Tab-separated table of C-alpha atoms in Angstrom:
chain	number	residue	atom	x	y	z
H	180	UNK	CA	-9.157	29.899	-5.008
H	181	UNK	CA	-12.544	31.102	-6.277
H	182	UNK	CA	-14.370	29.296	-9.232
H	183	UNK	CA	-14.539	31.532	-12.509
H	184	UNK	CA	-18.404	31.980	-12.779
H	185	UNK	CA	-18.176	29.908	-16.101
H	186	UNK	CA	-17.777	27.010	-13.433
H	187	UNK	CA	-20.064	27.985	-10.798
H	188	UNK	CA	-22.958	27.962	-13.761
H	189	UNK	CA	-25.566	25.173	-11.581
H	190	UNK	CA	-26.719	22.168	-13.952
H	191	UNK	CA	-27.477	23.423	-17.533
H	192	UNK	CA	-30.160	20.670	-17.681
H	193	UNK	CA	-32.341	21.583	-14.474
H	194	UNK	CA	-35.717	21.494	-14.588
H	195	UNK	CA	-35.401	19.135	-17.734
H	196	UNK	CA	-38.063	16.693	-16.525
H	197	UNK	CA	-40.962	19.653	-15.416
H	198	UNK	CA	-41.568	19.616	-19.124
H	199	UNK	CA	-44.224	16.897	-20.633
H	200	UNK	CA	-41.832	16.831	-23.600
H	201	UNK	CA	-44.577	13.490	-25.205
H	202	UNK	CA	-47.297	16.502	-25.783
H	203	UNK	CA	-44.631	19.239	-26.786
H	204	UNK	CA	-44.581	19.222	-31.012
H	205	UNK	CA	-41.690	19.229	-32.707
H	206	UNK	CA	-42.848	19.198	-36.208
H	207	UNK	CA	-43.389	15.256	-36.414
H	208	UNK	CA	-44.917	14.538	-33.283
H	209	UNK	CA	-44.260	14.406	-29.925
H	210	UNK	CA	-40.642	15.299	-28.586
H	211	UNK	CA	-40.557	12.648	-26.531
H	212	UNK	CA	-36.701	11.526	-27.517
H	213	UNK	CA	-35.725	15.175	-26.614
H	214	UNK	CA	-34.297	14.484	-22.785
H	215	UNK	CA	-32.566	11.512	-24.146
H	216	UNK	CA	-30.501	13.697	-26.549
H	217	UNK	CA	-30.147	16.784	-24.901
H	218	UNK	CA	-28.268	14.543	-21.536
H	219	UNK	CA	-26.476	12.791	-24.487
H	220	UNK	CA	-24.450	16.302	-25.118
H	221	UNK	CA	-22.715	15.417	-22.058
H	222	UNK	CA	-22.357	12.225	-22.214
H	223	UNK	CA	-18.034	11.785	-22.303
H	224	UNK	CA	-17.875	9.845	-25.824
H	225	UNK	CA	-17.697	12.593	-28.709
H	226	UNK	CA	-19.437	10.800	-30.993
H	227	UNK	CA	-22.628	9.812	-28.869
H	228	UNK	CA	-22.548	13.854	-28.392
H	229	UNK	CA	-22.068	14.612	-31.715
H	230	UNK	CA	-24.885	12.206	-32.936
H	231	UNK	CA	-27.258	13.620	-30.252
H	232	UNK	CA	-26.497	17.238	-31.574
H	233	UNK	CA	-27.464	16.119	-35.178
H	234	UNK	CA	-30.505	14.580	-34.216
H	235	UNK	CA	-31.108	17.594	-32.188
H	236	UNK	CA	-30.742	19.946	-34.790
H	237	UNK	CA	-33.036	18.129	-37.573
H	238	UNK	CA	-35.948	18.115	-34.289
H	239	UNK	CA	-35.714	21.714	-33.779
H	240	UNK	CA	-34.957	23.517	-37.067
H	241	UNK	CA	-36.566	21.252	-39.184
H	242	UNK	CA	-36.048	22.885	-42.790
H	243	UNK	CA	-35.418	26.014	-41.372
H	244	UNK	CA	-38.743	25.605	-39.526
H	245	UNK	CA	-39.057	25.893	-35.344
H	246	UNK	CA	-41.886	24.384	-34.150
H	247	UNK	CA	-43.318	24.011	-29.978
H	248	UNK	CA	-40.528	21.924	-28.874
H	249	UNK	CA	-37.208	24.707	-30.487
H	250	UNK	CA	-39.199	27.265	-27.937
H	251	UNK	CA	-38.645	24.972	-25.011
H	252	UNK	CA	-35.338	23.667	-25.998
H	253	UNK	CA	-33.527	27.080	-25.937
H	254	UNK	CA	-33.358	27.827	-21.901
H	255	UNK	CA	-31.163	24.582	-22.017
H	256	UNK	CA	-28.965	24.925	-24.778
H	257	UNK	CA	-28.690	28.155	-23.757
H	258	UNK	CA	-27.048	26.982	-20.810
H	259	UNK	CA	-25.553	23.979	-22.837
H	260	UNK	CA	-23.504	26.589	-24.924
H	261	UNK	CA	-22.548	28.764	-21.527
H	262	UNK	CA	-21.701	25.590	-19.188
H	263	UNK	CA	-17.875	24.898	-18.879
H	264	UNK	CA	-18.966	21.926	-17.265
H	265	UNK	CA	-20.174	20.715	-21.345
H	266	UNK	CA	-17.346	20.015	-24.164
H	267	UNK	CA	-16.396	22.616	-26.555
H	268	UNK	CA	-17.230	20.760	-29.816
H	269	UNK	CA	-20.685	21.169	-27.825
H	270	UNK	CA	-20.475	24.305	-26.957
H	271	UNK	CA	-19.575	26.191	-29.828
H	272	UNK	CA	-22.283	24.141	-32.352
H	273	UNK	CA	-25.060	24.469	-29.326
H	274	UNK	CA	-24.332	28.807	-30.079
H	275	UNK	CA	-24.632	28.231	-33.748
H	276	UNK	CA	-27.868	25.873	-33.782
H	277	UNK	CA	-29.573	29.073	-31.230
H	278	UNK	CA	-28.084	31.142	-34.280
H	279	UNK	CA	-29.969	29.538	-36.864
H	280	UNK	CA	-33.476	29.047	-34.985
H	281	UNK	CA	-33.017	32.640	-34.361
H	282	UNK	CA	-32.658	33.739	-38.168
H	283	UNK	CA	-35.715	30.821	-39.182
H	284	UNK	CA	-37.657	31.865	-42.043
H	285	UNK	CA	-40.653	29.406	-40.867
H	286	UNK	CA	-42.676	27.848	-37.970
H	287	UNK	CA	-44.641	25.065	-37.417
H	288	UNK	CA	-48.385	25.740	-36.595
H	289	UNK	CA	-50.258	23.479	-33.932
H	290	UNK	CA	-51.931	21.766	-37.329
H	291	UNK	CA	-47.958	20.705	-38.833
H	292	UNK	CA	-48.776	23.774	-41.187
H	293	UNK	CA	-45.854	26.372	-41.889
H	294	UNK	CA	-45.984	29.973	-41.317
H	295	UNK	CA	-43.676	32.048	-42.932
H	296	UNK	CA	-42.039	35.164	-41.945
H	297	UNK	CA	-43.242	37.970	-43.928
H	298	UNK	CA	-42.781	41.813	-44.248
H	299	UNK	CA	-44.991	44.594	-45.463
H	300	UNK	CA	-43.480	47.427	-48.052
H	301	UNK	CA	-42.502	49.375	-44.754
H	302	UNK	CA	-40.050	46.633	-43.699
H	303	UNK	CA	-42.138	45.579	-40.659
H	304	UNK	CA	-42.761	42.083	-40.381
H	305	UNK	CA	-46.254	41.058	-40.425
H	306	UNK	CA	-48.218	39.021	-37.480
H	307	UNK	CA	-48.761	35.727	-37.452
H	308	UNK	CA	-51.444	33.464	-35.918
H	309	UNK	CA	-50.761	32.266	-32.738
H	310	UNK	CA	-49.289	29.957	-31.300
H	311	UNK	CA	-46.573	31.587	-33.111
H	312	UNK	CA	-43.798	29.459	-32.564
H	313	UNK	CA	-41.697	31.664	-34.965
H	314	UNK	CA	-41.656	34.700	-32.854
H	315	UNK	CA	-41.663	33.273	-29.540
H	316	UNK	CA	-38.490	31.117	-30.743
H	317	UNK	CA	-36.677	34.022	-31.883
H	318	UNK	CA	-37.599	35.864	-28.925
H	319	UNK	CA	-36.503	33.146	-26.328
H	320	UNK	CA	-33.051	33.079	-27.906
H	321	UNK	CA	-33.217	37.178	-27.566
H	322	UNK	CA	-33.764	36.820	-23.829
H	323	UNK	CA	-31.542	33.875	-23.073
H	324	UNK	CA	-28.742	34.362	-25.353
H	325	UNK	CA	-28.310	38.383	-26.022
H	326	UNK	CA	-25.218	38.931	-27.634
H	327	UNK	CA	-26.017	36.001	-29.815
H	328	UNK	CA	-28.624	38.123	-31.102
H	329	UNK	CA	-26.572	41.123	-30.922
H	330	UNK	CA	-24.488	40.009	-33.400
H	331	UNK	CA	-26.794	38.434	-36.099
H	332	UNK	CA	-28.564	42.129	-35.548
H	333	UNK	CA	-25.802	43.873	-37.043
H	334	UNK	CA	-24.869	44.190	-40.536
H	335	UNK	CA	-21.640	44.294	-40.125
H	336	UNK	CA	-21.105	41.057	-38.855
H	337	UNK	CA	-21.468	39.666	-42.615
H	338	UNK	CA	-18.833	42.746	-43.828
H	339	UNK	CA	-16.216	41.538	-41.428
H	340	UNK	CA	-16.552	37.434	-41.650
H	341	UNK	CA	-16.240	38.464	-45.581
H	342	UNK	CA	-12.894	39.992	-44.943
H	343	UNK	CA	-11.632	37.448	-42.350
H	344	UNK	CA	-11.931	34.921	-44.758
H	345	UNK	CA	-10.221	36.331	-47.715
H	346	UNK	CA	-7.169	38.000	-45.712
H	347	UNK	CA	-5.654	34.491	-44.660
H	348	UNK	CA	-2.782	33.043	-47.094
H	349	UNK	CA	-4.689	30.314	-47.596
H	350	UNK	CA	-8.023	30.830	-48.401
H	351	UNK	CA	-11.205	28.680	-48.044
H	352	UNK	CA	-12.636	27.704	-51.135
H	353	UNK	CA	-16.462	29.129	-50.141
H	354	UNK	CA	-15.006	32.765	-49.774
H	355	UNK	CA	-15.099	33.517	-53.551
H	356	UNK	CA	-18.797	32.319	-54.102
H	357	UNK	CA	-20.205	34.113	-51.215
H	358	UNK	CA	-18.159	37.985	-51.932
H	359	UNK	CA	-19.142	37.624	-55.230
H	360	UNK	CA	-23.337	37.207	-54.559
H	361	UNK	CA	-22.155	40.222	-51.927
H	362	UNK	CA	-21.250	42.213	-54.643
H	363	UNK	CA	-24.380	41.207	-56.876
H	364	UNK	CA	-27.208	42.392	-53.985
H	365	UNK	CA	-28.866	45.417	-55.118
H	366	UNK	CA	-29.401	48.196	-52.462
H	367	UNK	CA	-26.687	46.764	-50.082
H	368	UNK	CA	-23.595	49.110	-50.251
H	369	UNK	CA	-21.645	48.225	-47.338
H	370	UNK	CA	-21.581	44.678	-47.917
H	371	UNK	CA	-20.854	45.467	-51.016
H	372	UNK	CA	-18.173	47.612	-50.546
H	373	UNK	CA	-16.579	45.205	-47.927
H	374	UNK	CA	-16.682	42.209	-50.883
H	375	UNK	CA	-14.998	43.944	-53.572
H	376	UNK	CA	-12.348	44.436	-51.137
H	377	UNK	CA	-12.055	40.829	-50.692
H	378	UNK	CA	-12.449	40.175	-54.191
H	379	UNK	CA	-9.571	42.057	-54.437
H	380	UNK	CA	-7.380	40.188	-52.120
H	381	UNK	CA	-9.116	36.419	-53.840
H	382	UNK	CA	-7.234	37.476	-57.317
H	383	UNK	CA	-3.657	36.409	-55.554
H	384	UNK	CA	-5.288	32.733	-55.727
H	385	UNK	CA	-7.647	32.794	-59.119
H	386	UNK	CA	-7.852	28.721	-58.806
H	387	UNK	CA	-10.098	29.090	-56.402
H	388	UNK	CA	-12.977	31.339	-58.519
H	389	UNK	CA	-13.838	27.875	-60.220
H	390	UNK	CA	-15.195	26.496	-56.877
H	391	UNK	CA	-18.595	25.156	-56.122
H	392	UNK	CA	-20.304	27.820	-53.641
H	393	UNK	CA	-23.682	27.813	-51.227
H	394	UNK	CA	-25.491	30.334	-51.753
H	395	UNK	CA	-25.424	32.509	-48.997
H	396	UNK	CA	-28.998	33.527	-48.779
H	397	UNK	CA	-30.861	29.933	-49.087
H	398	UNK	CA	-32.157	30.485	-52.696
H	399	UNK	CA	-29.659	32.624	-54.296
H	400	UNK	CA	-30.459	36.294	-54.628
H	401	UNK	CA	-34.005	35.413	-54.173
H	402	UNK	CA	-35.395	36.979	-51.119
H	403	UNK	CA	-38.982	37.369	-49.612
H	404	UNK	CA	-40.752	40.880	-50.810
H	405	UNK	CA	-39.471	43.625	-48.441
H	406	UNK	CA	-37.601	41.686	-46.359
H	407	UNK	CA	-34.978	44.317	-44.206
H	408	UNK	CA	-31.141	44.773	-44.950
H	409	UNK	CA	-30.306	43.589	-41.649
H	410	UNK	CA	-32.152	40.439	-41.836
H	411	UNK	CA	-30.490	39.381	-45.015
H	412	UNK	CA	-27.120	40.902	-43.486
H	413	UNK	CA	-27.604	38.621	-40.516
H	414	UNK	CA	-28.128	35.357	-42.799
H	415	UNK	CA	-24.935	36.117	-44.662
H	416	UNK	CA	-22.838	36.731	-41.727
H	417	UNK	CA	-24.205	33.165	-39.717
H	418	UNK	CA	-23.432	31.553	-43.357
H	419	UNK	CA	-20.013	33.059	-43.261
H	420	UNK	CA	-19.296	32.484	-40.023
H	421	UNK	CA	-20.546	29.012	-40.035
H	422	UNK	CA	-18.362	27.983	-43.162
H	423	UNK	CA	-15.419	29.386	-41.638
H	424	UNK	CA	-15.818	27.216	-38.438
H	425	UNK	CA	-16.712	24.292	-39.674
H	426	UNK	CA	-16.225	24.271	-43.822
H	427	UNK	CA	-18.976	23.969	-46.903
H	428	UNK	CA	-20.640	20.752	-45.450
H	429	UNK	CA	-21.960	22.896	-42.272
H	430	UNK	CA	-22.080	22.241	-37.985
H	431	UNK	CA	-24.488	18.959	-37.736
């Protein structure tokens, strides 16, 4: 019997050693470590993996920052998160850390400076100098990872995470927090519309509006000067969906 093509996927960490990760910056210096850690997500004790991914994680989205070395790391998580031949708790938090370095707000320059991303009063995001590490990040996950990007590209991926959550009996306690800033974003109707629909289902369990919440969009309702809908649609949904799967305290 034939392989499913999940399983015929060659080694997700080929071509690993062609890069000189010791001149590749990461934000703090040289990602030397980086080959360590990534073969240390398939190592066969969970916790070695698990550490690996956390240390992994802090390297390449540094403060919501991607720098030289998140540009060359996502062909192989890429393939990481695809691989059958890597475990699922893996798997599934390799897909949401190419999430989140897809939806940074900020890149490292060659100098250790930040760039931010930035949009002018016609919603089009303004250029950056190069090396842009931003973009190019963003983009690699585009190519490598498309329905990834697919989803954090559509505003109603935040409208029906919202609704997931709050339709279960038992509710988690993050849903009331995040429907209710939903509700409070001026100019965004549909999310809107799909929170006060799951504010509506939260009253059957009112001990859970005292909760502690994240805020959904980093700094509250505070976003940067014309930045799109569907960026700040995308951020909610990843927040939502990243709660749901792994609870307030987050993947890493």
């Amino acid at each position: 019997m034939e392989l499913p093509r999940a399983w015929q996927r060659p080694d997700p960490l080929r071509g690993l050693d062609r890069i000189s990760w010791v001149e590749v910056y990461d934000g703090r210096g040289g990602a030397g470590r980086m080959p360590r850690l990534l073969r240390s997500l398939m190592d066969t004790d969970a916790g070695v993996r698990l550490d690996a991914l956390s240390t992994i994680a802090d390297r390449l989205l540094t403060d919501d920052t991607v720098s030289e070395a998140s540009f060359c790391a996502v062909p192989f998580l890429v393939e990481l998160g695809a691989s059958y031949k890597v475990a699922a708790d893996v798997r599934d938090r390799v897909i949401f850390l190419l999430a989140a370095m897809a939806l940074a707000g900020k890149g490292f320059t060659e100098q250790g400076r930040r760039t931010h991303r930035r949009w002018n009063a016609l919603g089009r995001e303004l250029p950056r100098t190069a090396p842009d590490w931003l973009t190019q990040t963003r983009h690699a996950v585009a190519q490598g990872a498309p329905k990834i990007f697919e989803a954090l590209a559509s505003e109603r991926v935040a409208c029906l995470v919202a609704l997931a959550c709050a339709v279960p009996e038992r509710l988690p306690p993050f849903v009331v927090g995040l429907v209710q800033e939903m509700i409070d974003l001026p100019g965004e109707a549909e999310l809107s519309d799909a929170a006060e629909i799951a504010v509506a289902l939260l009253k059957r369990s009112p001990e859970l509006l005292v909760v502690d919440r994240p805020k959904v969009l980093g700094e509250g309702l505070v976003r940067p000067a014309h930045q799109p809908r569907e960026v700040a649609a995308a951020l909610m949904g990843y927040r939502f969906a990243l709660a749901s799967a792994y609870g307030d305290e987050g993947a890493w």
